[in-house]
XYZ file of C-alpha atoms in Angstrom:
404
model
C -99.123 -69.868 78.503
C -95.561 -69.824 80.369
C -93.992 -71.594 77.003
C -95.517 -68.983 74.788
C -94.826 -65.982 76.651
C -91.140 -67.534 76.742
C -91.245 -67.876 73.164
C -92.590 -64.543 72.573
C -89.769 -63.306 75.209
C -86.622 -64.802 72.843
C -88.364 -63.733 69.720
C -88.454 -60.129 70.930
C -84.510 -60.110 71.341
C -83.634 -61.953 67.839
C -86.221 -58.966 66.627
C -83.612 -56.365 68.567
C -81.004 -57.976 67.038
C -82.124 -58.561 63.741
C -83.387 -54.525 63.353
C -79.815 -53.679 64.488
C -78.301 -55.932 61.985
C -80.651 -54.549 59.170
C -79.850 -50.997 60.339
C -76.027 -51.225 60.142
C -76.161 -53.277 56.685
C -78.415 -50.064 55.608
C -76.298 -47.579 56.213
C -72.893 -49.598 55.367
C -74.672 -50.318 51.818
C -75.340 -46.931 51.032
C -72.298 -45.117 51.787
C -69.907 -47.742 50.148
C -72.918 -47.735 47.072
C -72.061 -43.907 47.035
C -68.837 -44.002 47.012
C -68.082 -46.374 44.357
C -70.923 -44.657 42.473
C -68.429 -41.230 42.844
C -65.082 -43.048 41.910
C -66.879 -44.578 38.701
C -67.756 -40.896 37.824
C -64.532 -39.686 38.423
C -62.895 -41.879 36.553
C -65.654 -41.239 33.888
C -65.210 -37.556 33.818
C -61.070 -37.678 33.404
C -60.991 -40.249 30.849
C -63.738 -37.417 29.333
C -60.857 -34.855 29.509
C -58.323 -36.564 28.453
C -60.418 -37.961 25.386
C -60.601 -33.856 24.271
C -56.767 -33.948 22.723
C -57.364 -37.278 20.797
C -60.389 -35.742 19.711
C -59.217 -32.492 18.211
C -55.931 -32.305 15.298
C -52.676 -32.949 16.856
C -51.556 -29.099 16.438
C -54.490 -27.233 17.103
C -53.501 -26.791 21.008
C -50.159 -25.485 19.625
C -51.988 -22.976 16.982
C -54.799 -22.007 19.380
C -52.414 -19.108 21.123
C -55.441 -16.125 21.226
C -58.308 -14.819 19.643
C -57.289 -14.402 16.272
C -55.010 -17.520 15.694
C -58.541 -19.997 14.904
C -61.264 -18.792 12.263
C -64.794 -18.909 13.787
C -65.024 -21.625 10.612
C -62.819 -23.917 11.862
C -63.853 -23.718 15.096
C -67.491 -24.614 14.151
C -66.343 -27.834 12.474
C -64.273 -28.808 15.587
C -66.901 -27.664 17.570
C -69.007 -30.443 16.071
C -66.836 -33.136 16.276
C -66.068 -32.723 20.086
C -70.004 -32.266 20.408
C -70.530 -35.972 18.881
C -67.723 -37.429 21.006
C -69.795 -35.761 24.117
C -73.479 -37.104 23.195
C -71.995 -40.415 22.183
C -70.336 -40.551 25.585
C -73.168 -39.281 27.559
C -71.332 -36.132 28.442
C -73.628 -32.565 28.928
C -70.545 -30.782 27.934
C -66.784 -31.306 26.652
C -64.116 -28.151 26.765
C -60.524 -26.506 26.712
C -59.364 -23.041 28.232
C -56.199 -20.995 27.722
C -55.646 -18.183 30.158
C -54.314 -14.782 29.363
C -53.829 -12.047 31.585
C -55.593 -13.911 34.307
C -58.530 -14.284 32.266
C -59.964 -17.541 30.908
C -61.207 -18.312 27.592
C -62.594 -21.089 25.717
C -60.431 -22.459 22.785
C -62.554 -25.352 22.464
C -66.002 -26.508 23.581
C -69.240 -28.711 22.712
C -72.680 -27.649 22.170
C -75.974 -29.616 22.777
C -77.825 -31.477 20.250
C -80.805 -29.072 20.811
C -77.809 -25.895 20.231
C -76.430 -28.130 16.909
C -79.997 -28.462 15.329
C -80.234 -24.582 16.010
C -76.897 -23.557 14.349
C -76.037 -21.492 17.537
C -71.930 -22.043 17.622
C -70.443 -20.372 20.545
C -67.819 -17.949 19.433
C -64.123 -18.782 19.467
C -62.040 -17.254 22.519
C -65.481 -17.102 24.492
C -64.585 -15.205 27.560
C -65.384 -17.551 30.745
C -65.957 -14.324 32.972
C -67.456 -16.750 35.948
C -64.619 -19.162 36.269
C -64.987 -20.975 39.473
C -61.973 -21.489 42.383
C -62.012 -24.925 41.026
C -60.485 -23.873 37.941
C -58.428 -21.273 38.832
C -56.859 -24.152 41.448
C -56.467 -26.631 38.670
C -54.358 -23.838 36.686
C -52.108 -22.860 39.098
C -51.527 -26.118 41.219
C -50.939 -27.822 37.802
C -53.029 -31.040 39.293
C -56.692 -32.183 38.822
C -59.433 -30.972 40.406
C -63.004 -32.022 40.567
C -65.735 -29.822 41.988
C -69.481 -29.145 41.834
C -69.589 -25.951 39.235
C -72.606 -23.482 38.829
C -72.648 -21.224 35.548
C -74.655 -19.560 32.836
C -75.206 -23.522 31.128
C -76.365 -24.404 34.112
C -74.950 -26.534 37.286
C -72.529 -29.622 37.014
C -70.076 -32.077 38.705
C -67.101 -30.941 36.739
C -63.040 -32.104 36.389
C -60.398 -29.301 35.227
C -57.528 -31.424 34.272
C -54.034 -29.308 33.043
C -52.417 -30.309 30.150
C -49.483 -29.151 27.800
C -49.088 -29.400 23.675
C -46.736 -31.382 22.114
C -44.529 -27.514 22.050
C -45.503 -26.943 25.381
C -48.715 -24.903 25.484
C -50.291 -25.120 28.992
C -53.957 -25.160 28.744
C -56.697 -26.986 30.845
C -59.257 -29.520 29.672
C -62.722 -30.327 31.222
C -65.589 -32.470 31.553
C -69.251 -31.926 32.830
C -72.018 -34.300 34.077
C -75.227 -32.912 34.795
C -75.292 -32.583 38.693
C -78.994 -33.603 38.279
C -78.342 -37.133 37.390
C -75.822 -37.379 39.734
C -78.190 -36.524 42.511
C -80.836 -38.304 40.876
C -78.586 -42.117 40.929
C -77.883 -40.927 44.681
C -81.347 -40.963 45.398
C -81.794 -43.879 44.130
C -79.355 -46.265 45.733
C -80.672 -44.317 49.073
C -84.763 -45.579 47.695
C -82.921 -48.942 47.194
C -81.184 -49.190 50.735
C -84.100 -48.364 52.629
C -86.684 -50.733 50.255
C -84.012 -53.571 51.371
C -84.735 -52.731 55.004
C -88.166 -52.884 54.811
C -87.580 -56.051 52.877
C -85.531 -57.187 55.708
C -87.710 -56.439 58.473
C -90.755 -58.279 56.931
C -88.467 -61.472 56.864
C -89.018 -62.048 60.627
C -92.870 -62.356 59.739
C -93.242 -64.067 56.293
C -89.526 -65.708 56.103
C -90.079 -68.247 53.102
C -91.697 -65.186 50.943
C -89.051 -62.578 51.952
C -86.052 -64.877 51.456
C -87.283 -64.851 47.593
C -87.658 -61.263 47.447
C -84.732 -60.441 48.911
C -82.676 -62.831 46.593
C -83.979 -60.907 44.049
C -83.142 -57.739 45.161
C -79.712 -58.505 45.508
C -79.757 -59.760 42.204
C -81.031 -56.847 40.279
C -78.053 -54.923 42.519
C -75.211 -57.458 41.002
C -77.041 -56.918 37.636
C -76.888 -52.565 38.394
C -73.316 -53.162 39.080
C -72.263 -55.232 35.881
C -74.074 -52.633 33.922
C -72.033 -49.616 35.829
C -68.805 -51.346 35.188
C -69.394 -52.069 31.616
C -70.401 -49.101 31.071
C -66.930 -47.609 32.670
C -63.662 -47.008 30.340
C -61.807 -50.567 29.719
C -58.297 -50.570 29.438
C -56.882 -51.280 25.938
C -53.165 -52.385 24.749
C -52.066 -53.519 21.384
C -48.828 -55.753 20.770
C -47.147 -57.234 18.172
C -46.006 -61.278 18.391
C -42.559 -60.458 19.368
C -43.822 -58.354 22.636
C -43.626 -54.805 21.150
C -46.529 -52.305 22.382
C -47.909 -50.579 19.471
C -50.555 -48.906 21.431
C -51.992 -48.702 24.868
C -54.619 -46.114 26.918
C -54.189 -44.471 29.930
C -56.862 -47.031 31.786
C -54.530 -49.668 30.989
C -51.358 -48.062 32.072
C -52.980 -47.374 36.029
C -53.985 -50.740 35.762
C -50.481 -51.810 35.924
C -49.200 -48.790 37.720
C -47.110 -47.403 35.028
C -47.689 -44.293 32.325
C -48.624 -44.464 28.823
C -44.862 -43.074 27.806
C -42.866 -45.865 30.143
C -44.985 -48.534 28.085
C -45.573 -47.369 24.574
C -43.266 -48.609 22.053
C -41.459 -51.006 24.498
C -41.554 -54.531 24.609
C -43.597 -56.025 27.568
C -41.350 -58.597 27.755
C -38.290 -56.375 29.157
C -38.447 -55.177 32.635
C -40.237 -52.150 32.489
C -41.430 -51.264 35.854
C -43.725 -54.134 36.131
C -44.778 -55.993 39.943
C -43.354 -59.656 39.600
C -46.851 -60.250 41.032
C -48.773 -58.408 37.867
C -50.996 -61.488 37.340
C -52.075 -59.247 33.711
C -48.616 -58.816 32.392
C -47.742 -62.450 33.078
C -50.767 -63.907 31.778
C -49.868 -62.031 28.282
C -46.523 -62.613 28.241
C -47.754 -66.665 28.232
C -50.071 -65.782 25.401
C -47.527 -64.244 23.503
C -44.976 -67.102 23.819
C -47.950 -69.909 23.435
C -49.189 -68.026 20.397
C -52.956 -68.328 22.125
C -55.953 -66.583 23.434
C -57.418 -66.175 27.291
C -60.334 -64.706 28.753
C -61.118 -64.724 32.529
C -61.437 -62.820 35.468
C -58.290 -63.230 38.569
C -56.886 -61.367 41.408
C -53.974 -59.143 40.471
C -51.467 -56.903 42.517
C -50.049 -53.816 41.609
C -46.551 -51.932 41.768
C -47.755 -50.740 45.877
C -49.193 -54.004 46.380
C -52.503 -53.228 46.192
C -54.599 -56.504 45.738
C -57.892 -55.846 42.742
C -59.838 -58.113 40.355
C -59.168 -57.829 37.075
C -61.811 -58.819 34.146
C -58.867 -59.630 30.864
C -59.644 -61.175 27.261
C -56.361 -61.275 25.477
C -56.758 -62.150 21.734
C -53.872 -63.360 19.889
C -55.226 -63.048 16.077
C -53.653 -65.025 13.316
C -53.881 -63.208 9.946
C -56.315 -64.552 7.024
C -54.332 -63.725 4.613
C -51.076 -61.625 3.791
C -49.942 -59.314 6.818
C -48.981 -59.648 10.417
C -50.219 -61.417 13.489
C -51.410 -58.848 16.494
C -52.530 -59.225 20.007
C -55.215 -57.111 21.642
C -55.500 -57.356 25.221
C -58.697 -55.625 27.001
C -58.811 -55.263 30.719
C -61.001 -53.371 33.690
C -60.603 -53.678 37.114
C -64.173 -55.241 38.475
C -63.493 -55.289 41.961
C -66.777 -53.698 42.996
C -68.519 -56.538 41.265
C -66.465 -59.144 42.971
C -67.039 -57.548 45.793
C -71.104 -57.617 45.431
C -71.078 -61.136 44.566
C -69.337 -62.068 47.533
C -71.707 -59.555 49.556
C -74.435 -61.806 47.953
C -73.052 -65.103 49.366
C -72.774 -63.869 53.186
C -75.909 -62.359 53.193
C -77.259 -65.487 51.930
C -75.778 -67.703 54.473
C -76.917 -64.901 57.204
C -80.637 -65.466 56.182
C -79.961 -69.606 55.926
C -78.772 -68.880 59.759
C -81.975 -66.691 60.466
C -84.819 -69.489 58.880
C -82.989 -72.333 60.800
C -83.193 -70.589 63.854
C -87.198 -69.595 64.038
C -87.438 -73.401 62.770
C -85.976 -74.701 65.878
C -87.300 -71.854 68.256
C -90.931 -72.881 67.175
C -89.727 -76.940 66.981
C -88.323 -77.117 70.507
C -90.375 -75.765 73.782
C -86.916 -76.629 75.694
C -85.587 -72.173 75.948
C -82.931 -73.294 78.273
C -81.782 -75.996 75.466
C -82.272 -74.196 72.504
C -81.040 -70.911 72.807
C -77.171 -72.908 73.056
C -78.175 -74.363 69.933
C -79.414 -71.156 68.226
C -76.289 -69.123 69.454
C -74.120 -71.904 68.351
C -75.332 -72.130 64.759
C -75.043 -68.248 64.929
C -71.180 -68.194 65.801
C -70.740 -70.986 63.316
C -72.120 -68.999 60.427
C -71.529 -65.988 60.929
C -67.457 -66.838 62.195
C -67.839 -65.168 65.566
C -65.395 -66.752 68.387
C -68.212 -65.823 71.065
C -72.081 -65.238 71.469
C -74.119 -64.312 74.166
C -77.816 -63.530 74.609
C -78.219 -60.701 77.419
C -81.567 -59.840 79.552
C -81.345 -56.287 80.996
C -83.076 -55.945 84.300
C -83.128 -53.769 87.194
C -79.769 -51.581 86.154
C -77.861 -54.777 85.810
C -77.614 -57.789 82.159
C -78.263 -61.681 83.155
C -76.717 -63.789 80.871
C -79.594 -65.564 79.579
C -77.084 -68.204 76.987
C -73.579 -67.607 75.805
C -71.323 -70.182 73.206
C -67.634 -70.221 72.648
């Protein structure tokens, strides 16, 4: 009976340990889940904005100066093609403003499929009577701003981004997601933290079944996190063989730290700004000189030094017939999924630690000689320089086992 109620004794403390293990990995999941969930939206919701300008004809920004420069005609046709770009990006709504006299109006704006089917066309130079701070901040700070917004269409995490026209028309351009979903995915990853601790906890009782669950669970999370980062914007440059940049998009350019305008037209071969570190630009500068193709993921620095994973295929295509030879290079930083697959691997090797331990707690009767061994396996895996096991008694802690 001694033996058992020892073993019942250290059991109790790894099940104080383990809960505040489980407890901390909770809470550390969800907020960093949360926050990469908001910079993926953010990012989402500017490349939305910016998407407006390519969207629209090159001069309409210049020609839209007040409410009798665009027929309600025209506007109805560009109407519907920013409404298509908007459902076929999975944005509620996709707009422009010019102010006047303090007042903001819409010169350009989408409409929902449900509003298309219906013919009902907002009117041109729609006054925006309940413009929120948010907006009116974005205006006159000349910077983007991102804010939860609550109007007639109903309530939305929003971006007001400025922008000017190629003669120098100021106007702003915005992008909404419906705050719903938003709150909705929130919930979710906070359902998904607190199934895993439940998951968790069960371990200590049925450890060959839960080790199997678990592994699963942390596999459909990698698998929620390729989806989330395939589904972000990808960065996109086109060059010719000889290193000139025929095109590139903005994702691309903050990839490499630089703006659209210091890179377009130039050849990637000069010194342009890049980090002699830039695994990205090296790697297609040797495709370009090797005439060949690459695909593969690597750890790249940028212009502050910032260390990220970068996901690149470069394609260097050979014309069939007549005309020239181009490269296409697609890139997107997948640091979050590096990160989760690495997340995968400790946790793994924590629950190895956690099995071999209840193995020799119930193999060995010897406390005094296995708890050494236990807390020594624990430092080991786990890369701790020092472990002790504490008993608290009487206002004072007896060191029941320690390992250096």
């Amino acid at each position: 009976m001694r033996k058992i109620r020892q073993k019942r004794t250290v059991f109790s403390y790894f099940v104080l340990v383990y809960l505040v293990v489980v407890v901390a990995f909770t809470v550390f999941h969800y907020i960093s889940e949360s926050r990469r969930l908001e910079d993926v939206i953010k990012g989402r919701l500017q490349n939305g904005a910016s998407m407006i300008k390519h969207v629209l004809p090159p001069d309409y920004f210049d020609r839209a100066k007040d409410q009798y420069s665009i027929s309600q005609t025209e506007y109805n046709k560009l109407t519907e093609v920013l409404s298509k770009a908007a459902w076929e990006n999975k944005f509620k709504y996709l707009y422009a403003f010019k102010e006047q006299n303090g007042k903001f109006y819409f010169i350009a704006t989408s409409i929902t499929r449900k509003e298309f089917s219906e013919n009902k066309f907002e009117s041109y130079w729609l006054d925006y009577s309940e413009a929120p701070p948010s907006l009116v901040k974005a205006f006159k700070t000349h910077s983007t701003v991102y804010s939860k917004v609550r109007d007639r269409w109903g309530t939305f995490y929003t971006v007001f981004q400025p922008e000017y026209s190629p003669s120098g028309q100021y106007y702003i351009v915005g992008a909404d997601f419906d705050y719903q979903n938003i709150k909705s995915s929130l919930g979710k990853i906070l359902t998904g933290a607190s199934v895993q601790a439940v998951t968790l906890l069960l371990l200590l009782f049925l450890i060959y079944y839960a080790l199997s669950r678990l592994q699963k669970h942390y596999v459909r999370k990698l698998q929620h996190a390729n989806t989330v980062n395939e589904a972000s914007p990808i960065g996109v440059m086109s060059l010719q063989p000889n290193g000139i940049i025929d095109y590139v998009n903005p994702v691309f350019a903050s990839l490499v730290g630089l703006s659209v305008n210091s890179l377009d037209g130039n050849n990637i071969n000069d010194n342009l700004g890049f980090s002699k570190n830039d695994e990205l630009v090296n790697r297609i500068r040797i495709c370009l000189l090797r005439q060949i193709s690459w695909q593969g993921e690597f750890l790249n620095t940028s212009i502050t030094g910032r260390e990220y994973w970068v996901n690149a295929n470069i394609s260097y295509i050979l014309p069939s017939q007549e005309g020239k030879a181009m490269v296409n290079v697609f890139a997107s930083d997948v640091t979050p999924q590096m990160q989760s697959r690495i997340s995968l691997g400790q946790h793994n090797k924590l629950l190895k630690y956690l099995s071999q331990a209840i193995h020799t707690l119930l193999a060995n009767p010897e406390i005094n000689k296995t708890l050494p061994e236990i807390l020594s396996q624990y430092g080991q895996n786990l890369g701790k320089s020092q472990v002790s096991l504490l008993k608290y008694s009487l206002h004072s802690y007896e060191i029941l086992a320690s390992w250096s």
